[in-house]
Amino acid sequence: GYSVVTDYFDSIVNHDPNFIFAHLNLSSANSLFAGRPDRTVDLLSQAIETVTPANPSYPFFLWTYKATDEILFLGNLEAAQNSYETAAKWASMREDELGDELAKRYSQTAQFLASDPDPTQAQFGAWMTTLALAKDSKTQVYILEQLKELGAKITVGSNGELDIKLPERA
């Protein structure tokens, strides 16, 4: 399983908060495979406290990875909007074509999030993907709890397979 990814991620953030490449890789592993996007957001927030826009290796991606988890798993659009706005600022500080293009995209995403879209369908899809990737029962149970919080109906078929559906919206 991937249950120790969170521990590795925590250790690297505490010992080398500027190791951006590791943070980006571990954030995906921690959210998708370990099923702990809440901890990913906490750890990225902690790392970002010491990282600056001048760091090499595209430090603005830390903000976009954080925003992705804030939207897809936590449903916190306000936090995600703030993260994208900060990513846009940091990307624009590159003062090159890539930075300008990404700053524009991130600003547009932040504006979209300001319109308060309903993230439920996206969250459902993200948690279902994570469930499919989960290898250990503890992580699977945690993910099923998150799906239930979204309003998913979970039933067990006669063959033991799970049937998970998000109720249709009125």
mmCIF file with all atom_site columns, C-alpha atoms in Angstrom:
data_model
loop_
_atom_site.group_PDB
_atom_site.id
_atom_site.type_symbol
_atom_site.label_atom_id
_atom_site.label_alt_id
_atom_site.label_comp_id
_atom_site.label_asym_id
_atom_site.label_entity_id
_atom_site.label_seq_id
_atom_site.pdbx_PDB_ins_code
_atom_site.Cartn_x
_atom_site.Cartn_y
_atom_site.Cartn_z
_atom_site.occupancy
_atom_site.B_iso_or_equiv
_atom_site.pdbx_formal_charge
_atom_site.auth_seq_id
_atom_site.auth_comp_id
_atom_site.auth_asym_id
_atom_site.auth_atom_id
_atom_site.pdbx_PDB_model_num
ATOM 1   C CA . GLY A 1 1   ? 0.000   0.000   0.000   1.00 0.00 ? 1   GLY A CA 1
ATOM 2   C CA . TYR A 1 2   ? 0.842   3.647   0.113   1.00 0.00 ? 2   TYR A CA 1
ATOM 3   C CA . SER A 1 3   ? 0.059   4.374   3.739   1.00 0.00 ? 3   SER A CA 1
ATOM 4   C CA . VAL A 1 4   ? 3.626   5.502   4.480   1.00 0.00 ? 4   VAL A CA 1
ATOM 5   C CA . VAL A 1 5   ? 3.670   8.132   1.714   1.00 0.00 ? 5   VAL A CA 1
ATOM 6   C CA . THR A 1 6   ? 2.273   10.700  4.137   1.00 0.00 ? 6   THR A CA 1
ATOM 7   C CA . ASP A 1 7   ? 5.119   10.000  6.556   1.00 0.00 ? 7   ASP A CA 1
ATOM 8   C CA . TYR A 1 8   ? 7.740   10.384  3.797   1.00 0.00 ? 8   TYR A CA 1
ATOM 9   C CA . PHE A 1 9   ? 6.099   13.569  2.576   1.00 0.00 ? 9   PHE A CA 1
ATOM 10  C CA . ASP A 1 10  ? 5.989   14.988  6.105   1.00 0.00 ? 10  ASP A CA 1
ATOM 11  C CA . SER A 1 11  ? 9.651   14.120  6.672   1.00 0.00 ? 11  SER A CA 1
ATOM 12  C CA . ILE A 1 12  ? 10.809  15.750  3.433   1.00 0.00 ? 12  ILE A CA 1
ATOM 13  C CA . VAL A 1 13  ? 8.782   18.919  4.060   1.00 0.00 ? 13  VAL A CA 1
ATOM 14  C CA . ASN A 1 14  ? 10.270  19.180  7.548   1.00 0.00 ? 14  ASN A CA 1
ATOM 15  C CA . HIS A 1 15  ? 13.847  18.459  6.473   1.00 0.00 ? 15  HIS A CA 1
ATOM 16  C CA . ASP A 1 16  ? 13.954  20.101  3.033   1.00 0.00 ? 16  ASP A CA 1
ATOM 17  C CA . PRO A 1 17  ? 10.954  22.385  2.455   1.00 0.00 ? 17  PRO A CA 1
ATOM 18  C CA . ASN A 1 18  ? 12.531  23.736  -0.744  1.00 0.00 ? 18  ASN A CA 1
ATOM 19  C CA . PHE A 1 19  ? 12.673  20.318  -2.457  1.00 0.00 ? 19  PHE A CA 1
ATOM 20  C CA . ILE A 1 20  ? 9.904   21.312  -4.856  1.00 0.00 ? 20  ILE A CA 1
ATOM 21  C CA . PHE A 1 21  ? 10.275  18.343  -7.207  1.00 0.00 ? 21  PHE A CA 1
ATOM 22  C CA . ALA A 1 22  ? 9.755   15.890  -4.318  1.00 0.00 ? 22  ALA A CA 1
ATOM 23  C CA . HIS A 1 23  ? 6.774   17.851  -3.020  1.00 0.00 ? 23  HIS A CA 1
ATOM 24  C CA . LEU A 1 24  ? 5.060   17.728  -6.393  1.00 0.00 ? 24  LEU A CA 1
ATOM 25  C CA . ASN A 1 25  ? 5.579   13.985  -6.776  1.00 0.00 ? 25  ASN A CA 1
ATOM 26  C CA . LEU A 1 26  ? 4.645   13.168  -3.197  1.00 0.00 ? 26  LEU A CA 1
ATOM 27  C CA . SER A 1 27  ? 1.562   15.374  -3.287  1.00 0.00 ? 27  SER A CA 1
ATOM 28  C CA . SER A 1 28  ? 0.104   13.333  -6.137  1.00 0.00 ? 28  SER A CA 1
ATOM 29  C CA . ALA A 1 29  ? 1.036   10.037  -4.494  1.00 0.00 ? 29  ALA A CA 1
ATOM 30  C CA . ASN A 1 30  ? -0.335  11.145  -1.142  1.00 0.00 ? 30  ASN A CA 1
ATOM 31  C CA . SER A 1 31  ? -3.632  12.369  -2.544  1.00 0.00 ? 31  SER A CA 1
ATOM 32  C CA . LEU A 1 32  ? -4.305  9.723   -5.161  1.00 0.00 ? 32  LEU A CA 1
ATOM 33  C CA . PHE A 1 33  ? -2.699  6.578   -3.782  1.00 0.00 ? 33  PHE A CA 1
ATOM 34  C CA . ALA A 1 34  ? -2.658  7.139   -0.014  1.00 0.00 ? 34  ALA A CA 1
ATOM 35  C CA . GLY A 1 35  ? -6.038  8.873   -0.148  1.00 0.00 ? 35  GLY A CA 1
ATOM 36  C CA . ARG A 1 36  ? -4.951  11.756  2.079   1.00 0.00 ? 36  ARG A CA 1
ATOM 37  C CA . PRO A 1 37  ? -5.461  15.007  0.149   1.00 0.00 ? 37  PRO A CA 1
ATOM 38  C CA . ASP A 1 38  ? -6.224  16.776  3.431   1.00 0.00 ? 38  ASP A CA 1
ATOM 39  C CA . ARG A 1 39  ? -2.668  16.077  4.603   1.00 0.00 ? 39  ARG A CA 1
ATOM 40  C CA . THR A 1 40  ? -1.321  16.981  1.158   1.00 0.00 ? 40  THR A CA 1
ATOM 41  C CA . VAL A 1 41  ? -2.847  20.456  1.444   1.00 0.00 ? 41  VAL A CA 1
ATOM 42  C CA . ASP A 1 42  ? -1.432  20.829  4.970   1.00 0.00 ? 42  ASP A CA 1
ATOM 43  C CA . LEU A 1 43  ? 2.043   19.723  3.896   1.00 0.00 ? 43  LEU A CA 1
ATOM 44  C CA . LEU A 1 44  ? 2.082   21.887  0.771   1.00 0.00 ? 44  LEU A CA 1
ATOM 45  C CA . SER A 1 45  ? 0.969   24.841  2.890   1.00 0.00 ? 45  SER A CA 1
ATOM 46  C CA . GLN A 1 46  ? 3.844   24.162  5.258   1.00 0.00 ? 46  GLN A CA 1
ATOM 47  C CA . ALA A 1 47  ? 6.386   23.918  2.424   1.00 0.00 ? 47  ALA A CA 1
ATOM 48  C CA . ILE A 1 48  ? 5.078   27.073  0.758   1.00 0.00 ? 48  ILE A CA 1
ATOM 49  C CA . GLU A 1 49  ? 5.905   29.043  3.896   1.00 0.00 ? 49  GLU A CA 1
ATOM 50  C CA . THR A 1 50  ? 9.609   28.748  3.053   1.00 0.00 ? 50  THR A CA 1
ATOM 51  C CA . VAL A 1 51  ? 9.480   28.619  -0.749  1.00 0.00 ? 51  VAL A CA 1
ATOM 52  C CA . THR A 1 52  ? 9.609   31.843  -2.735  1.00 0.00 ? 52  THR A CA 1
ATOM 53  C CA . PRO A 1 53  ? 8.767   32.678  -6.351  1.00 0.00 ? 53  PRO A CA 1
ATOM 54  C CA . ALA A 1 54  ? 12.529  32.893  -6.963  1.00 0.00 ? 54  ALA A CA 1
ATOM 55  C CA . ASN A 1 55  ? 13.073  29.203  -6.177  1.00 0.00 ? 55  ASN A CA 1
ATOM 56  C CA . PRO A 1 56  ? 14.048  27.114  -9.200  1.00 0.00 ? 56  PRO A CA 1
ATOM 57  C CA . SER A 1 57  ? 11.870  24.261  -10.465 1.00 0.00 ? 57  SER A CA 1
ATOM 58  C CA . TYR A 1 58  ? 8.608   26.116  -10.983 1.00 0.00 ? 58  TYR A CA 1
ATOM 59  C CA . PRO A 1 59  ? 7.564   26.905  -7.401  1.00 0.00 ? 59  PRO A CA 1
ATOM 60  C CA . PHE A 1 60  ? 4.146   28.161  -8.561  1.00 0.00 ? 60  PHE A CA 1
ATOM 61  C CA . PHE A 1 61  ? 3.183   24.545  -9.252  1.00 0.00 ? 61  PHE A CA 1
ATOM 62  C CA . LEU A 1 62  ? 3.039   24.001  -5.491  1.00 0.00 ? 62  LEU A CA 1
ATOM 63  C CA . TRP A 1 63  ? 0.115   26.423  -5.424  1.00 0.00 ? 63  TRP A CA 1
ATOM 64  C CA . THR A 1 64  ? -1.664  24.746  -8.340  1.00 0.00 ? 64  THR A CA 1
ATOM 65  C CA . TYR A 1 65  ? -1.243  21.257  -6.887  1.00 0.00 ? 65  TYR A CA 1
ATOM 66  C CA . LYS A 1 66  ? -2.615  22.554  -3.602  1.00 0.00 ? 66  LYS A CA 1
ATOM 67  C CA . ALA A 1 67  ? -5.540  24.174  -5.442  1.00 0.00 ? 67  ALA A CA 1
ATOM 68  C CA . THR A 1 68  ? -6.337  20.958  -7.263  1.00 0.00 ? 68  THR A CA 1
ATOM 69  C CA . ASP A 1 69  ? -6.743  19.086  -3.995  1.00 0.00 ? 69  ASP A CA 1
ATOM 70  C CA . GLU A 1 70  ? -8.691  21.973  -2.480  1.00 0.00 ? 70  GLU A CA 1
ATOM 71  C CA . ILE A 1 71  ? -11.196 21.696  -5.340  1.00 0.00 ? 71  ILE A CA 1
ATOM 72  C CA . LEU A 1 72  ? -11.331 17.999  -6.146  1.00 0.00 ? 72  LEU A CA 1
ATOM 73  C CA . PHE A 1 73  ? -11.121 16.504  -2.692  1.00 0.00 ? 73  PHE A CA 1
ATOM 74  C CA . LEU A 1 74  ? -11.907 19.170  -0.140  1.00 0.00 ? 74  LEU A CA 1
ATOM 75  C CA . GLY A 1 75  ? -14.457 21.209  -2.110  1.00 0.00 ? 75  GLY A CA 1
ATOM 76  C CA . ASN A 1 76  ? -12.937 24.416  -0.759  1.00 0.00 ? 76  ASN A CA 1
ATOM 77  C CA . LEU A 1 77  ? -13.349 26.737  -3.724  1.00 0.00 ? 77  LEU A CA 1
ATOM 78  C CA . GLU A 1 78  ? -12.369 29.872  -1.799  1.00 0.00 ? 78  GLU A CA 1
ATOM 79  C CA . ALA A 1 79  ? -9.027  28.351  -0.778  1.00 0.00 ? 79  ALA A CA 1
ATOM 80  C CA . ALA A 1 80  ? -8.489  27.056  -4.322  1.00 0.00 ? 80  ALA A CA 1
ATOM 81  C CA . GLN A 1 81  ? -9.245  30.478  -5.760  1.00 0.00 ? 81  GLN A CA 1
ATOM 82  C CA . ASN A 1 82  ? -6.660  32.023  -3.438  1.00 0.00 ? 82  ASN A CA 1
ATOM 83  C CA . SER A 1 83  ? -4.128  29.348  -4.399  1.00 0.00 ? 83  SER A CA 1
ATOM 84  C CA . TYR A 1 84  ? -4.651  29.991  -8.120  1.00 0.00 ? 84  TYR A CA 1
ATOM 85  C CA . GLU A 1 85  ? -4.381  33.746  -7.615  1.00 0.00 ? 85  GLU A CA 1
ATOM 86  C CA . THR A 1 86  ? -1.076  33.268  -5.817  1.00 0.00 ? 86  THR A CA 1
ATOM 87  C CA . ALA A 1 87  ? 0.140   30.830  -8.485  1.00 0.00 ? 87  ALA A CA 1
ATOM 88  C CA . ALA A 1 88  ? -0.682  33.481  -11.106 1.00 0.00 ? 88  ALA A CA 1
ATOM 89  C CA . LYS A 1 89  ? 1.350   36.099  -9.239  1.00 0.00 ? 89  LYS A CA 1
ATOM 90  C CA . TRP A 1 90  ? 4.288   33.766  -8.830  1.00 0.00 ? 90  TRP A CA 1
ATOM 91  C CA . ALA A 1 91  ? 4.170   32.617  -12.465 1.00 0.00 ? 91  ALA A CA 1
ATOM 92  C CA . SER A 1 92  ? 4.088   36.225  -13.716 1.00 0.00 ? 92  SER A CA 1
ATOM 93  C CA . MET A 1 93  ? 7.293   36.933  -11.760 1.00 0.00 ? 93  MET A CA 1
ATOM 94  C CA . ARG A 1 94  ? 9.164   34.659  -14.173 1.00 0.00 ? 94  ARG A CA 1
ATOM 95  C CA . GLU A 1 95  ? 8.911   37.449  -16.743 1.00 0.00 ? 95  GLU A CA 1
ATOM 96  C CA . ASP A 1 96  ? 8.958   35.060  -19.676 1.00 0.00 ? 96  ASP A CA 1
ATOM 97  C CA . GLU A 1 97  ? 6.453   33.616  -22.138 1.00 0.00 ? 97  GLU A CA 1
ATOM 98  C CA . LEU A 1 98  ? 5.767   30.503  -20.049 1.00 0.00 ? 98  LEU A CA 1
ATOM 99  C CA . GLY A 1 99  ? 5.188   32.507  -16.893 1.00 0.00 ? 99  GLY A CA 1
ATOM 100 C CA . ASP A 1 100 ? 2.893   34.940  -18.685 1.00 0.00 ? 100 ASP A CA 1
ATOM 101 C CA . GLU A 1 101 ? 0.846   32.143  -20.260 1.00 0.00 ? 101 GLU A CA 1
ATOM 102 C CA . LEU A 1 102 ? 0.480   30.229  -17.004 1.00 0.00 ? 102 LEU A CA 1
ATOM 103 C CA . ALA A 1 103 ? -0.318  33.389  -15.056 1.00 0.00 ? 103 ALA A CA 1
ATOM 104 C CA . LYS A 1 104 ? -3.135  34.075  -17.516 1.00 0.00 ? 104 LYS A CA 1
ATOM 105 C CA . ARG A 1 105 ? -4.522  30.522  -17.175 1.00 0.00 ? 105 ARG A CA 1
ATOM 106 C CA . TYR A 1 106 ? -4.310  30.575  -13.393 1.00 0.00 ? 106 TYR A CA 1
ATOM 107 C CA . SER A 1 107 ? -6.054  33.950  -13.230 1.00 0.00 ? 107 SER A CA 1
ATOM 108 C CA . GLN A 1 108 ? -8.844  32.646  -15.457 1.00 0.00 ? 108 GLN A CA 1
ATOM 109 C CA . THR A 1 109 ? -9.231  29.594  -13.230 1.00 0.00 ? 109 THR A CA 1
ATOM 110 C CA . ALA A 1 110 ? -9.404  31.812  -10.143 1.00 0.00 ? 110 ALA A CA 1
ATOM 111 C CA . GLN A 1 111 ? -12.095 33.925  -11.822 1.00 0.00 ? 111 GLN A CA 1
ATOM 112 C CA . PHE A 1 112 ? -14.071 30.791  -12.667 1.00 0.00 ? 112 PHE A CA 1
ATOM 113 C CA . LEU A 1 113 ? -13.853 29.601  -9.068  1.00 0.00 ? 113 LEU A CA 1
ATOM 114 C CA . ALA A 1 114 ? -15.131 32.998  -7.915  1.00 0.00 ? 114 ALA A CA 1
ATOM 115 C CA . SER A 1 115 ? -18.401 32.167  -9.723  1.00 0.00 ? 115 SER A CA 1
ATOM 116 C CA . ASP A 1 116 ? -18.935 29.447  -7.061  1.00 0.00 ? 116 ASP A CA 1
ATOM 117 C CA . PRO A 1 117 ? -19.430 26.381  -9.302  1.00 0.00 ? 117 PRO A CA 1
ATOM 118 C CA . ASP A 1 118 ? -20.670 23.178  -7.682  1.00 0.00 ? 118 ASP A CA 1
ATOM 119 C CA . PRO A 1 119 ? -17.634 20.885  -7.273  1.00 0.00 ? 119 PRO A CA 1
ATOM 120 C CA . THR A 1 120 ? -19.622 17.810  -6.186  1.00 0.00 ? 120 THR A CA 1
ATOM 121 C CA . GLN A 1 121 ? -19.408 15.883  -9.469  1.00 0.00 ? 121 GLN A CA 1
ATOM 122 C CA . ALA A 1 122 ? -15.686 16.583  -9.755  1.00 0.00 ? 122 ALA A CA 1
ATOM 123 C CA . GLN A 1 123 ? -15.153 15.551  -6.134  1.00 0.00 ? 123 GLN A CA 1
ATOM 124 C CA . PHE A 1 124 ? -17.101 12.338  -6.696  1.00 0.00 ? 124 PHE A CA 1
ATOM 125 C CA . GLY A 1 125 ? -14.926 11.510  -9.711  1.00 0.00 ? 125 GLY A CA 1
ATOM 126 C CA . ALA A 1 126 ? -11.722 12.279  -7.826  1.00 0.00 ? 126 ALA A CA 1
ATOM 127 C CA . TRP A 1 127 ? -12.665 10.089  -4.855  1.00 0.00 ? 127 TRP A CA 1
ATOM 128 C CA . MET A 1 128 ? -13.798 7.263   -7.161  1.00 0.00 ? 128 MET A CA 1
ATOM 129 C CA . THR A 1 129 ? -10.435 7.400   -8.945  1.00 0.00 ? 129 THR A CA 1
ATOM 130 C CA . THR A 1 130 ? -8.659  7.308   -5.598  1.00 0.00 ? 130 THR A CA 1
ATOM 131 C CA . LEU A 1 131 ? -10.790 4.361   -4.496  1.00 0.00 ? 131 LEU A CA 1
ATOM 132 C CA . ALA A 1 132 ? -9.761  2.452   -7.618  1.00 0.00 ? 132 ALA A CA 1
ATOM 133 C CA . LEU A 1 133 ? -6.094  3.125   -6.794  1.00 0.00 ? 133 LEU A CA 1
ATOM 134 C CA . ALA A 1 134 ? -6.314  2.346   -3.072  1.00 0.00 ? 134 ALA A CA 1
ATOM 135 C CA . LYS A 1 135 ? -4.546  -0.869  -2.112  1.00 0.00 ? 135 LYS A CA 1
ATOM 136 C CA . ASP A 1 136 ? -5.240  -1.195  1.602   1.00 0.00 ? 136 ASP A CA 1
ATOM 137 C CA . SER A 1 137 ? -8.560  -1.593  3.376   1.00 0.00 ? 137 SER A CA 1
ATOM 138 C CA . LYS A 1 138 ? -7.997  1.304   5.802   1.00 0.00 ? 138 LYS A CA 1
ATOM 139 C CA . THR A 1 139 ? -7.594  3.731   2.890   1.00 0.00 ? 139 THR A CA 1
ATOM 140 C CA . GLN A 1 140 ? -10.573 2.225   1.077   1.00 0.00 ? 140 GLN A CA 1
ATOM 141 C CA . VAL A 1 141 ? -12.794 2.647   4.149   1.00 0.00 ? 141 VAL A CA 1
ATOM 142 C CA . TYR A 1 142 ? -11.641 6.253   4.531   1.00 0.00 ? 142 TYR A CA 1
ATOM 143 C CA . ILE A 1 143 ? -12.454 6.973   0.885   1.00 0.00 ? 143 ILE A CA 1
ATOM 144 C CA . LEU A 1 144 ? -15.889 5.359   1.194   1.00 0.00 ? 144 LEU A CA 1
ATOM 145 C CA . GLU A 1 145 ? -16.574 7.661   4.154   1.00 0.00 ? 145 GLU A CA 1
ATOM 146 C CA . GLN A 1 146 ? -15.613 10.661  2.028   1.00 0.00 ? 146 GLN A CA 1
ATOM 147 C CA . LEU A 1 147 ? -17.941 9.490   -0.738  1.00 0.00 ? 147 LEU A CA 1
ATOM 148 C CA . LYS A 1 148 ? -20.785 9.116   1.772   1.00 0.00 ? 148 LYS A CA 1
ATOM 149 C CA . GLU A 1 149 ? -20.163 12.685  2.962   1.00 0.00 ? 149 GLU A CA 1
ATOM 150 C CA . LEU A 1 150 ? -20.686 13.809  -0.642  1.00 0.00 ? 150 LEU A CA 1
ATOM 151 C CA . GLY A 1 151 ? -24.057 12.057  -0.589  1.00 0.00 ? 151 GLY A CA 1
ATOM 152 C CA . ALA A 1 152 ? -23.066 8.915   -2.465  1.00 0.00 ? 152 ALA A CA 1
ATOM 153 C CA . LYS A 1 153 ? -25.273 5.867   -2.070  1.00 0.00 ? 153 LYS A CA 1
ATOM 154 C CA . ILE A 1 154 ? -23.155 2.769   -1.509  1.00 0.00 ? 154 ILE A CA 1
ATOM 155 C CA . THR A 1 155 ? -24.623 -0.697  -1.781  1.00 0.00 ? 155 THR A CA 1
ATOM 156 C CA . VAL A 1 156 ? -23.063 -4.135  -1.835  1.00 0.00 ? 156 VAL A CA 1
ATOM 157 C CA . GLY A 1 157 ? -24.275 -6.454  -4.561  1.00 0.00 ? 157 GLY A CA 1
ATOM 158 C CA . SER A 1 158 ? -24.929 -10.167 -4.116  1.00 0.00 ? 158 SER A CA 1
ATOM 159 C CA . ASN A 1 159 ? -21.518 -10.863 -5.627  1.00 0.00 ? 159 ASN A CA 1
ATOM 160 C CA . GLY A 1 160 ? -19.851 -8.607  -3.038  1.00 0.00 ? 160 GLY A CA 1
ATOM 161 C CA . GLU A 1 161 ? -19.069 -5.786  -5.467  1.00 0.00 ? 161 GLU A CA 1
ATOM 162 C CA . LEU A 1 162 ? -19.710 -2.225  -4.425  1.00 0.00 ? 162 LEU A CA 1
ATOM 163 C CA . ASP A 1 163 ? -22.184 -0.084  -6.320  1.00 0.00 ? 163 ASP A CA 1
ATOM 164 C CA . ILE A 1 164 ? -21.502 3.598   -5.692  1.00 0.00 ? 164 ILE A CA 1
ATOM 165 C CA . LYS A 1 165 ? -23.747 6.285   -7.117  1.00 0.00 ? 165 LYS A CA 1
ATOM 166 C CA . LEU A 1 166 ? -24.013 9.976   -6.552  1.00 0.00 ? 166 LEU A CA 1
ATOM 167 C CA . PRO A 1 167 ? -27.690 10.960  -6.329  1.00 0.00 ? 167 PRO A CA 1
ATOM 168 C CA . GLU A 1 168 ? -29.001 12.913  -9.281  1.00 0.00 ? 168 GLU A CA 1
ATOM 169 C CA . ARG A 1 169 ? -29.572 16.591  -8.670  1.00 0.00 ? 169 ARG A CA 1
ATOM 170 C CA . ALA A 1 170 ? -33.093 17.973  -8.718  1.00 0.00 ? 170 ALA A CA 1
#
